[in-house]
Short mmCIF file of C-alpha atoms in Angstrom, two decimals:
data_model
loop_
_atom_site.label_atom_id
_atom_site.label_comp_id
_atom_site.label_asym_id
_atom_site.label_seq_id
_atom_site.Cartn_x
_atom_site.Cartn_y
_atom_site.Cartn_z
CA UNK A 767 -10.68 -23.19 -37.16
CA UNK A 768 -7.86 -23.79 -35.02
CA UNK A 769 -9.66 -22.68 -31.81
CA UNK A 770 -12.21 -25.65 -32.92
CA UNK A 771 -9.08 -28.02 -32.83
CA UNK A 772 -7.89 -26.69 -29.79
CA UNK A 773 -11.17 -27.51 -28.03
CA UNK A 774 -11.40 -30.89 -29.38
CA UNK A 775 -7.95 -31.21 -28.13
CA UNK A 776 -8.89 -30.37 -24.77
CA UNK A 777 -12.27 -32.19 -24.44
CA UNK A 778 -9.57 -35.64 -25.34
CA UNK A 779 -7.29 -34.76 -23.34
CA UNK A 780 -10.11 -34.20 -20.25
CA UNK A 781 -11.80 -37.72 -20.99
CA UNK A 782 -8.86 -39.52 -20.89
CA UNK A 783 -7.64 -37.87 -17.68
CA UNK A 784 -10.61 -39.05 -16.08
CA UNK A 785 -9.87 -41.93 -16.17
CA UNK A 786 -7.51 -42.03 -13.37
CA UNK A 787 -10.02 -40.30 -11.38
CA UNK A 788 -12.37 -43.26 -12.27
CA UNK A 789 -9.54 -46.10 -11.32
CA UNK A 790 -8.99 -44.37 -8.02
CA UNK A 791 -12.32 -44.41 -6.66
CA UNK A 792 -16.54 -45.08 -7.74
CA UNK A 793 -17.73 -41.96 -5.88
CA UNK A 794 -20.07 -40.44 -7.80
CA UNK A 795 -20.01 -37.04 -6.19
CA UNK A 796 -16.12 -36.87 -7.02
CA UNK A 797 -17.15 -37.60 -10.54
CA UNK A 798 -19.77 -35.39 -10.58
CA UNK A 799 -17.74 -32.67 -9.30
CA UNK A 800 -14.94 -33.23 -11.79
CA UNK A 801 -17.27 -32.99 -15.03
CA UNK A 802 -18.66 -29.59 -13.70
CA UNK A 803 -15.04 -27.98 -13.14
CA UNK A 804 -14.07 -29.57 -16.56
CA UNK A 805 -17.47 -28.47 -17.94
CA UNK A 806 -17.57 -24.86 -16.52
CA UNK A 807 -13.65 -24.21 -17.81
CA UNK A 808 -14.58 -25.45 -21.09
CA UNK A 809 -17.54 -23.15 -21.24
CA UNK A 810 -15.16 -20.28 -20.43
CA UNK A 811 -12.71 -21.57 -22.90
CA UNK A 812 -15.22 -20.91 -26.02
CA UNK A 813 -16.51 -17.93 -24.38
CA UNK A 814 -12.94 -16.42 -24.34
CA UNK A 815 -11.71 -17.73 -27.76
CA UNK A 816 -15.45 -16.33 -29.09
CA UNK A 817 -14.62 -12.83 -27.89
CA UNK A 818 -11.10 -12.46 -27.63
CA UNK A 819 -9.75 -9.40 -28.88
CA UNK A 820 -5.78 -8.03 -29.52
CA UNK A 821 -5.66 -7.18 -25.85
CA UNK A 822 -8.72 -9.32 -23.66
CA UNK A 823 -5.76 -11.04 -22.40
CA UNK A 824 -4.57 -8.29 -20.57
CA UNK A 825 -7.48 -7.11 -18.58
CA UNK A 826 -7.65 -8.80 -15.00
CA UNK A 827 -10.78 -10.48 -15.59
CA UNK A 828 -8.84 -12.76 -18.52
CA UNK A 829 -6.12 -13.22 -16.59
CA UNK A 830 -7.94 -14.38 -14.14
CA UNK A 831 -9.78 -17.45 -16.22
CA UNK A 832 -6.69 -17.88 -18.20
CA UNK A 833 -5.04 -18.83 -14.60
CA UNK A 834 -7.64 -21.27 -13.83
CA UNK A 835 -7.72 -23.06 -16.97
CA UNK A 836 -3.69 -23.84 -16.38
CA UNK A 837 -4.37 -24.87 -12.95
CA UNK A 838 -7.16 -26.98 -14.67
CA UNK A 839 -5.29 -28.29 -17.63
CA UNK A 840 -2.01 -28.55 -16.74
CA UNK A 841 -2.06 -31.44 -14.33
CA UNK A 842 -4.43 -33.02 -16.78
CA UNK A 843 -1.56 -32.88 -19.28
CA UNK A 844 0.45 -34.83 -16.35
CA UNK A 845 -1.51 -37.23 -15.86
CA UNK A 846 -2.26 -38.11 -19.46
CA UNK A 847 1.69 -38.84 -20.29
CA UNK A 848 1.42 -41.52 -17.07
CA UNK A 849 -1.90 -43.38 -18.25
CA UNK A 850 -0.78 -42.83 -22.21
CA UNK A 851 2.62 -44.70 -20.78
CA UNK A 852 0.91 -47.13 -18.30
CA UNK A 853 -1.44 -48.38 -21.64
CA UNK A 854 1.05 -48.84 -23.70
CA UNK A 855 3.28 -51.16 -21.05
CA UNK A 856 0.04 -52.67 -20.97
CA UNK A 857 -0.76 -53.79 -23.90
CA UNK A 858 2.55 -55.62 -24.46
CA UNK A 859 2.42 -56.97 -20.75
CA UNK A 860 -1.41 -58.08 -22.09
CA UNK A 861 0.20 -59.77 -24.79
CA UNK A 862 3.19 -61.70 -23.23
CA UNK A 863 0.62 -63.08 -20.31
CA UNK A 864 -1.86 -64.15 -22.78
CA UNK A 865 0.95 -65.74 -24.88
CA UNK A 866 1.47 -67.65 -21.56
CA UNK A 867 -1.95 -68.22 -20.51
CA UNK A 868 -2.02 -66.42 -17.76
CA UNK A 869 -4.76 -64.78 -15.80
CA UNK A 870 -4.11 -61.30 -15.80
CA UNK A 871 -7.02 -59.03 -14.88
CA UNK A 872 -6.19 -58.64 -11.38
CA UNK A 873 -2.48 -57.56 -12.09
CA UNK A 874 -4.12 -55.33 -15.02
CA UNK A 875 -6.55 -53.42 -12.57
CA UNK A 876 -3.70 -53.12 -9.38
CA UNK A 877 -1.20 -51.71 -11.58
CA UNK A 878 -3.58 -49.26 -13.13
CA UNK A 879 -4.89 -48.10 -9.84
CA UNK A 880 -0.84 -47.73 -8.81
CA UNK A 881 -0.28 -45.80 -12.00
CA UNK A 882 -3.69 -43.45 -11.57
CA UNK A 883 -2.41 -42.89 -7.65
CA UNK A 884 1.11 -41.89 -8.75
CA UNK A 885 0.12 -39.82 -11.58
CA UNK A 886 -2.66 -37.70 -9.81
CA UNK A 887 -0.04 -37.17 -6.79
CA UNK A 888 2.29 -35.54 -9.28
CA UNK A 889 -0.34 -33.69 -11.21
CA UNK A 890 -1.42 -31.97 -7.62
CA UNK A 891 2.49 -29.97 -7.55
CA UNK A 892 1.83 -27.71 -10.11
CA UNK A 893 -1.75 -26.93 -9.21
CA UNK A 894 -0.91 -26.13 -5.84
CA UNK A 895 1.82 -24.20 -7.42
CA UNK A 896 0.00 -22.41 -10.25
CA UNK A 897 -2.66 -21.28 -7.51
CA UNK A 898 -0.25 -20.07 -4.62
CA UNK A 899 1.30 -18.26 -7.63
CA UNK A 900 -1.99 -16.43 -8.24
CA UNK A 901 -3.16 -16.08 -4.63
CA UNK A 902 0.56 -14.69 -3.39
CA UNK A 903 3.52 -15.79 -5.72
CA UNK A 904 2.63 -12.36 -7.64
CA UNK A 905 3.40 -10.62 -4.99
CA UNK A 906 6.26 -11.93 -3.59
CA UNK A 907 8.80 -9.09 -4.31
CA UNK A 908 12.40 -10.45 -3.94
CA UNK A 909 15.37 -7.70 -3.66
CA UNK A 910 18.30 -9.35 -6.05
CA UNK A 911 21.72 -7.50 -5.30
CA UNK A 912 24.68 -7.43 -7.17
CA UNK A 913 28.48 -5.96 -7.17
CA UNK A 914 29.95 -5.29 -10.86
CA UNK A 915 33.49 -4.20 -11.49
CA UNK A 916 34.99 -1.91 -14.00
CA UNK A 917 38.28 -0.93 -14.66
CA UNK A 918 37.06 2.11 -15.62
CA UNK A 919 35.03 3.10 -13.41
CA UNK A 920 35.02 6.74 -12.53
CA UNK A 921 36.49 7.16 -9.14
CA UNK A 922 33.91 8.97 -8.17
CA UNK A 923 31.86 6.69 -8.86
CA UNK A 924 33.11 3.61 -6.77
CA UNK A 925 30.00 2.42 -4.55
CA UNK A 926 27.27 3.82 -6.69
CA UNK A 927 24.14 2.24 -6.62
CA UNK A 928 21.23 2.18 -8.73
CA UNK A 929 17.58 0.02 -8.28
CA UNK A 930 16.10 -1.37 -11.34
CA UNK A 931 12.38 -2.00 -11.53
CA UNK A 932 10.96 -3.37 -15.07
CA UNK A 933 7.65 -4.22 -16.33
CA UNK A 934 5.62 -2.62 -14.42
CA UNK A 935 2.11 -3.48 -15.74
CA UNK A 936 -0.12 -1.04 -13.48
CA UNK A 937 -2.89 -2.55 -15.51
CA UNK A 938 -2.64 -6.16 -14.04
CA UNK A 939 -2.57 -4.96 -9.94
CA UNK A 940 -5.54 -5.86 -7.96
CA UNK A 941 -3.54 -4.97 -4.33
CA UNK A 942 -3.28 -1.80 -2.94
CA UNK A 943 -1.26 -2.87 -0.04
CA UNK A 944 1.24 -5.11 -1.29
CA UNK A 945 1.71 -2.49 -4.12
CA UNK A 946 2.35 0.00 -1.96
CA UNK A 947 4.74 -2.44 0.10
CA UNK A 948 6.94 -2.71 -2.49
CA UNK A 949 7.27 0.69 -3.50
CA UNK A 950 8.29 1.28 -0.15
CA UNK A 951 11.01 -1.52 -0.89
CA UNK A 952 12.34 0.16 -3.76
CA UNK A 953 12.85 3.72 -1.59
CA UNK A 954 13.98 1.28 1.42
CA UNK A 955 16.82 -0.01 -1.22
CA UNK A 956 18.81 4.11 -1.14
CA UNK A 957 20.00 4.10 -4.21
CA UNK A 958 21.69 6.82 -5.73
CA UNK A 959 19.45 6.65 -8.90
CA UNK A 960 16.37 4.43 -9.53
CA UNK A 961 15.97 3.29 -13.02
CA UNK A 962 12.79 1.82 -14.74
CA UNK A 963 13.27 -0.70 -18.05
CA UNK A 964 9.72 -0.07 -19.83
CA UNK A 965 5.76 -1.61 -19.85
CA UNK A 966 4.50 0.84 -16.95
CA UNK A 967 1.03 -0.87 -18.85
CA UNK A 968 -0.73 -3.26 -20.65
CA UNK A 969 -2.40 -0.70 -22.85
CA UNK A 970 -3.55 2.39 -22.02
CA UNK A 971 -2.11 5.27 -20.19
CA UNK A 972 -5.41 5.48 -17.83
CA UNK A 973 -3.95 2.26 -16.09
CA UNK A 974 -1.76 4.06 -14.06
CA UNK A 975 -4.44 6.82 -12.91
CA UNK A 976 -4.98 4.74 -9.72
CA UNK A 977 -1.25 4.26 -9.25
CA UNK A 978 0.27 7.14 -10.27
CA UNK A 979 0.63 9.19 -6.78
CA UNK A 980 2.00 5.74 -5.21
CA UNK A 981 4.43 5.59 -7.81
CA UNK A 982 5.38 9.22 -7.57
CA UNK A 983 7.00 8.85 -4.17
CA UNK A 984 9.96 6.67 -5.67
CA UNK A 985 12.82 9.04 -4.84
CA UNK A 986 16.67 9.09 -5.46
CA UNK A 987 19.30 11.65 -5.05
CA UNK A 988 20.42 11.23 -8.69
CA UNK A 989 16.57 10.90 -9.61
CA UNK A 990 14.04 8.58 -11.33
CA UNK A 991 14.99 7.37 -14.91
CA UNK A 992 12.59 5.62 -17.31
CA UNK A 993 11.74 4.08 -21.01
CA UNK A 994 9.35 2.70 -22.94
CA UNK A 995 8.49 -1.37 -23.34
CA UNK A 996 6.97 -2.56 -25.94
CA UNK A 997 3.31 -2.23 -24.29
CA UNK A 998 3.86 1.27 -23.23
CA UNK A 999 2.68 2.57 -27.24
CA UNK A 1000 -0.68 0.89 -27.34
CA UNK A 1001 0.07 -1.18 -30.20
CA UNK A 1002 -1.96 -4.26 -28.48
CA UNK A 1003 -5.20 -1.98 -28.74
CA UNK A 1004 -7.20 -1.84 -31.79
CA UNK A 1005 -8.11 2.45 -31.82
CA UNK A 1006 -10.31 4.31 -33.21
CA UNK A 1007 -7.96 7.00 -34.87
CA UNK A 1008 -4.07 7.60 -35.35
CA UNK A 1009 -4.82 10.34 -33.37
CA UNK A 1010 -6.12 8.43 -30.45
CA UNK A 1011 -3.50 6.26 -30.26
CA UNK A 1012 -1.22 8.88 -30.56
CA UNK A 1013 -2.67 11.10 -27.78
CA UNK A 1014 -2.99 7.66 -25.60
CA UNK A 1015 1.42 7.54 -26.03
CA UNK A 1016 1.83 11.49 -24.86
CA UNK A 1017 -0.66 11.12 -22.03
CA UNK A 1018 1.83 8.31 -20.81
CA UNK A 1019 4.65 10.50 -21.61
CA UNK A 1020 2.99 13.26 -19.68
CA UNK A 1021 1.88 10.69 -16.65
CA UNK A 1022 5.60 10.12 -15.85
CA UNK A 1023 6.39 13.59 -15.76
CA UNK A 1024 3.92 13.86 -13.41
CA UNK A 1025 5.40 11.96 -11.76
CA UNK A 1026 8.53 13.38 -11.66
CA UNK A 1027 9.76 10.41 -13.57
CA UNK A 1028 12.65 11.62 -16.31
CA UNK A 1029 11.33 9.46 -19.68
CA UNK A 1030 15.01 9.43 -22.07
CA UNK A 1031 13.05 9.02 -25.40
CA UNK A 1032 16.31 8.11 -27.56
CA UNK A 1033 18.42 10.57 -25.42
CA UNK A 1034 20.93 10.81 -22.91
CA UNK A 1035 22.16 12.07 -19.62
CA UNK A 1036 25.29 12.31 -17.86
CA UNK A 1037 25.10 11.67 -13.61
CA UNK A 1038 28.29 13.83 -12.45
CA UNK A 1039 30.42 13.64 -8.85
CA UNK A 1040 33.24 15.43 -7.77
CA UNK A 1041 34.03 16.53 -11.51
CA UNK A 1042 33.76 13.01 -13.25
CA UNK A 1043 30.58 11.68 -15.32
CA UNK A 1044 28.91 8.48 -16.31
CA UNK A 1045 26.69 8.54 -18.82
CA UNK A 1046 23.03 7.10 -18.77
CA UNK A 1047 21.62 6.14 -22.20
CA UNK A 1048 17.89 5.18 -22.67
CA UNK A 1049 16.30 3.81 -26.12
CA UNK A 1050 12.96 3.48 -26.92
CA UNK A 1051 11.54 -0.38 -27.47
CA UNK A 1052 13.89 -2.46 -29.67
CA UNK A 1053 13.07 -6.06 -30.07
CA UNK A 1054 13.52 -8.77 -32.44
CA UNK A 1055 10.18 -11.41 -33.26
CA UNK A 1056 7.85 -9.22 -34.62
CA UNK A 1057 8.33 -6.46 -31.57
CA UNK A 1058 8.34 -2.83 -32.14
CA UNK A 1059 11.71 -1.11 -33.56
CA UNK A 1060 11.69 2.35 -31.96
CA UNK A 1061 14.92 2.08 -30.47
CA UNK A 1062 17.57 4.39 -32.26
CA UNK A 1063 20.81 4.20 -30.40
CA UNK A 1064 23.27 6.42 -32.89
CA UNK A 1065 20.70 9.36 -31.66
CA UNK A 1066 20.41 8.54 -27.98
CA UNK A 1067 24.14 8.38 -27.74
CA UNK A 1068 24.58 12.07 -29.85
CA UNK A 1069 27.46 13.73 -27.40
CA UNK A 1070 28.69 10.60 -25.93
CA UNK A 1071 32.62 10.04 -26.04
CA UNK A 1072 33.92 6.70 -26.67
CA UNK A 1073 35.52 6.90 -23.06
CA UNK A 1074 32.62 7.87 -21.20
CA UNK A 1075 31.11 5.07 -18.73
CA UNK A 1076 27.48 3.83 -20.17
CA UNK A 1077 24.83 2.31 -18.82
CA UNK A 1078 22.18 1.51 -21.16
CA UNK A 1079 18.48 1.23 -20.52
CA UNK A 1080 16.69 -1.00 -23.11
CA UNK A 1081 13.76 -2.98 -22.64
CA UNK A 1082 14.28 -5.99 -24.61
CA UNK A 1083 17.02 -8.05 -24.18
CA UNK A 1084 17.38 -9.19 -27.63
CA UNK A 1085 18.75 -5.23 -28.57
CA UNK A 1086 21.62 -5.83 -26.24
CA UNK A 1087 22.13 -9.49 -28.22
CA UNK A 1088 21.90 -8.54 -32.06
CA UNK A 1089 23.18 -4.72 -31.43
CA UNK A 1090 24.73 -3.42 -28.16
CA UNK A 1091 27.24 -6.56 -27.03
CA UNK A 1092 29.09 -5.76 -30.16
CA UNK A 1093 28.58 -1.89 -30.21
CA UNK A 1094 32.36 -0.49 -30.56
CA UNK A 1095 30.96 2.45 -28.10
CA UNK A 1096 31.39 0.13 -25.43
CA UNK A 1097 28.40 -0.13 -22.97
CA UNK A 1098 29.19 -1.31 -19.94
CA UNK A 1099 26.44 -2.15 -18.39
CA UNK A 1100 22.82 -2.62 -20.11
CA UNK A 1101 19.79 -2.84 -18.20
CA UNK A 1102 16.33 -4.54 -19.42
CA UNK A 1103 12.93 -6.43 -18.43
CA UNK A 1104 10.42 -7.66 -21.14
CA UNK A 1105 10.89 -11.37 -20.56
CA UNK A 1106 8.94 -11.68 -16.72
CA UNK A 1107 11.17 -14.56 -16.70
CA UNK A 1108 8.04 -16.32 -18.24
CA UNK A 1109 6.68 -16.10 -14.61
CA UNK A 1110 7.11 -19.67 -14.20
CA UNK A 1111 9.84 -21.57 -13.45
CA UNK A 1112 12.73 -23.02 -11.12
CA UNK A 1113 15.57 -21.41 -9.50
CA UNK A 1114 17.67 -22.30 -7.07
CA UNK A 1115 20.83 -20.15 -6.40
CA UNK A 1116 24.17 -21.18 -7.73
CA UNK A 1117 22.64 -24.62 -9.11
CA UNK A 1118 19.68 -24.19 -11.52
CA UNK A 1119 17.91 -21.85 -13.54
CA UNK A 1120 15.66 -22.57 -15.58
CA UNK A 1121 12.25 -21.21 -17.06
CA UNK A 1122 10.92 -22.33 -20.69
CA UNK A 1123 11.39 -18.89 -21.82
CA UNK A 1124 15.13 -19.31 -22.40
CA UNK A 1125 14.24 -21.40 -25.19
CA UNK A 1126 13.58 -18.14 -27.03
CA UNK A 1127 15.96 -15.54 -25.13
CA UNK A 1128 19.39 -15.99 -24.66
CA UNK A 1129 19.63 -13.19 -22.29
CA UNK A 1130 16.40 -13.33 -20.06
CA UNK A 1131 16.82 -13.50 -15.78
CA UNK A 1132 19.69 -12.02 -14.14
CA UNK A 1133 23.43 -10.79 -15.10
CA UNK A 1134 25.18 -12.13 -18.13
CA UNK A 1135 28.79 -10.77 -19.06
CA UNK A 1136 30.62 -11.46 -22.72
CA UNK A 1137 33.83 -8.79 -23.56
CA UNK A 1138 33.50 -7.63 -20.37
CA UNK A 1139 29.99 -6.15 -21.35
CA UNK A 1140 27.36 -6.52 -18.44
CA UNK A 1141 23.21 -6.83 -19.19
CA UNK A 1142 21.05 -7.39 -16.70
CA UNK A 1143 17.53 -8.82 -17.32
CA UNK A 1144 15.12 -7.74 -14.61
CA UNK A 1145 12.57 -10.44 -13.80
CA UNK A 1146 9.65 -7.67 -13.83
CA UNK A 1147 7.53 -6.12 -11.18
CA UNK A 1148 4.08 -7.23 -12.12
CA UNK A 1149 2.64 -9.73 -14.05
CA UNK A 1150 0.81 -10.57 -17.23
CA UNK A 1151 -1.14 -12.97 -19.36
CA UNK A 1152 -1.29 -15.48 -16.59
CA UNK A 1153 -1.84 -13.81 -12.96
CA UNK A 1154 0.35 -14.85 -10.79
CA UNK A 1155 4.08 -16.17 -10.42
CA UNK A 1156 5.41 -19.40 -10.08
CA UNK A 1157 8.98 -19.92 -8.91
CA UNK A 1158 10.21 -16.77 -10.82
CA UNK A 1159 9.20 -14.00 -8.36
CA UNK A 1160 8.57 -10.03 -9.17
CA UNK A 1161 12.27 -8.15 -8.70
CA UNK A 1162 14.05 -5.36 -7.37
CA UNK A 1163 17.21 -5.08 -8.41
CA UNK A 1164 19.93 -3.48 -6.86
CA UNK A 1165 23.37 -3.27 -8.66
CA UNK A 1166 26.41 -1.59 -6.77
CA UNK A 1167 29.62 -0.35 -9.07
CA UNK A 1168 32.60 -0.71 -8.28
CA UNK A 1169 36.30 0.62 -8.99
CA UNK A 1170 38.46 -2.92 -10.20
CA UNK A 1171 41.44 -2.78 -7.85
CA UNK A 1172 44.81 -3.84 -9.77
CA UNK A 1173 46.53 -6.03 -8.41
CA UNK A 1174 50.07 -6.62 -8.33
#
């Protein structure tokens, strides 16, 4: 029933965009060719919402029509808040020029034409935008670096680097080359360790079969660390058996070992230098909103001191909000993925940033600090639900620690 509302929605919402199309010019052919794109989406639309299962979404081929139909429907949104707006200042306009007996059609049908020119100009931005962001925003790998400071750093330690990559989603990738570019930009990066934040895939292990030997030439002195996102257990696939599902998870667990890839399922390791140890700490998925609760940090932190240094690896950001901030343990320095940063939305360095997804994370692009307790939130690496990227482009992190000089 509510996909049946949702179409009528959109059907509205279509005629009265056209409209403006109408005001701005009589070609037929332009009409013509409107109703068929509107026409051929909407046949897509009931085709999808007919047959969509737990996890269509997440095959290309969705992805693919579910990026068109925002190109297609967005703008129309646009343009329907202008000519909603423009008939409203018309009516009363209507009113107060026949209260004065005034002609006035031809001020009527130049002011409409104005508003229909204005509002299809605007409408055009974001479906340029939404289809560069499918063509080549998705692949537009950006290398974010960062310098954090501890006071208790190990000295040792001073300069270390580590890469984050997050959210993988091998399932999604329809590029060999620019893949295989930006693997090559994660090695270029040197890091002492490289460390991986969950959702290698959408559902199933035998994504990554095509990917996996690309993906096994990430290499770091300190290693390759990983966990588990939310989509890494298969819960978005209805199975045929426990077992299945089940044997789907170790064949994942199993791929990264292949790898060479060191999964910390709820466990721990230290990284040691010249005598003196950090520790790195990685929890299975642990999110809030209905997302899976694997995460169990008492037993991934079993033979951690208080004093050690930590750096946590946990997917979701909301773990490091409701649990880790606060954690007496004292983690220094959490890193996560999960949110894609929405893949849409506007930054612009030191002066905005801003993506409708922080209206349901607190924590979700980028470094954050509260009691001295760092989390950074990894933009992702691929892409998902909606193909492409839009202003909020795929990231490589790079995070340098360093030893807080005292100052006297």
């Amino acid at each position: 029933m509510r996909w049946f509302i949702f179409i009528i929605i959109y059907i509205l919402v279509d005629i009265y965009a056209f409209q403006a199309i109408k005001t701005i010019t009589k070609n037929p052919w332009v009409h013509g060719f409107y109703v068929f794109i509107s026409l051929a989406v909407l046949a897509g639309l009931i085709y999808e919402l007919s047959f969509l299962g737990s996890a269509k979404m997440m095959e290309p081929p969705k992805m693919y029509f579910f990026g068109i139909f925002l190109a297609v429907f967005v703008p129309k949104l646009i343009i329907i808040v202008f000519m909603f707006g423009e008939d409203i200042a018309r009516f009363f306009v209507g009113i107060f020029m026949k209260i004065a007996g005034s002609d006035n059609s031809q001020f009527m049908a130049s002011r409409r034409k104005f508003v229909s020119t204005i509002a299809l100009g605007i409408a055009a931005i974001p479906f340029a935008s939404l289809l560069y962001g499918m063509i080549q925003g998705k692949y537009n790998y950006k290398v974010l670096k960062y310098a954090l400071e501890f006071d208790d750093l190990p000295d040792a330690f001073d300069g270390f680097t580590l890469t984050q990559i997050s959210d993988i989603h091998s399932g999604s990738f329809d590029n060999q080359n620019k893949v295989e570019y930006a693997v090559n930009l994660i090695n270029e990066q040197q890091s002492d360790v490289i460390l991986f934040t969950g959702d290698l895939v959408n559902n199933i292990a035998d994504e990554m079969n095509d990917w996996k030997v690309l993906f096994s030439t990430l290499k770091a002195p300190e290693g390759v660390f990983s966990v588990l996102g939310n989509h890494d257990y298969g819960d978005y696939v209805k199975w045929e058996s426990a077992s299945e599902k089940f044997e789907n998870l170790q064949n994942l667990k199993n791929l990264q070992k292949e790898m060479g890839w060191n999964l910390l399922l709820n466990e721990n390791r230290y990284l040691q230098r010249s005598g003196q140890k950090i520790a790195l700490i990685g929890v299975e998925n642990w999110g809030e909103n209905g997302f899976k609760q694997a995460g169990d940090l008492d037993k991934a932190c079993e033979g951690i001191s208080k004093d050690d240094f930590k750096i946590l690896m946990s997917h979701d950001p909301s773990h490091w909000q409701a649990k880790v901030k606060d954690d007496p343990r004292h983690f220094h320095l959490t890193l996560s993925g999960h949110t894609h940063g929405m893949q849409f939305g506007i930054e612009i360095p030191g002066i905005l940033k801003w993506s409708p997804i922080k209206y349901r994370y607190k924590n979700w692009a980028g470094i954050y600090e509260e009691f001295g307790r760092y989390i950074n939130v990894n933009r992702g690496f691929g892409f998902l639900g909606y193909p492409g990227r839009v202003g909020i482009w795929p990231e490589i992190t790079v995070i340098q620690l360093k030893k807080k000089q005292n100052t006297v």
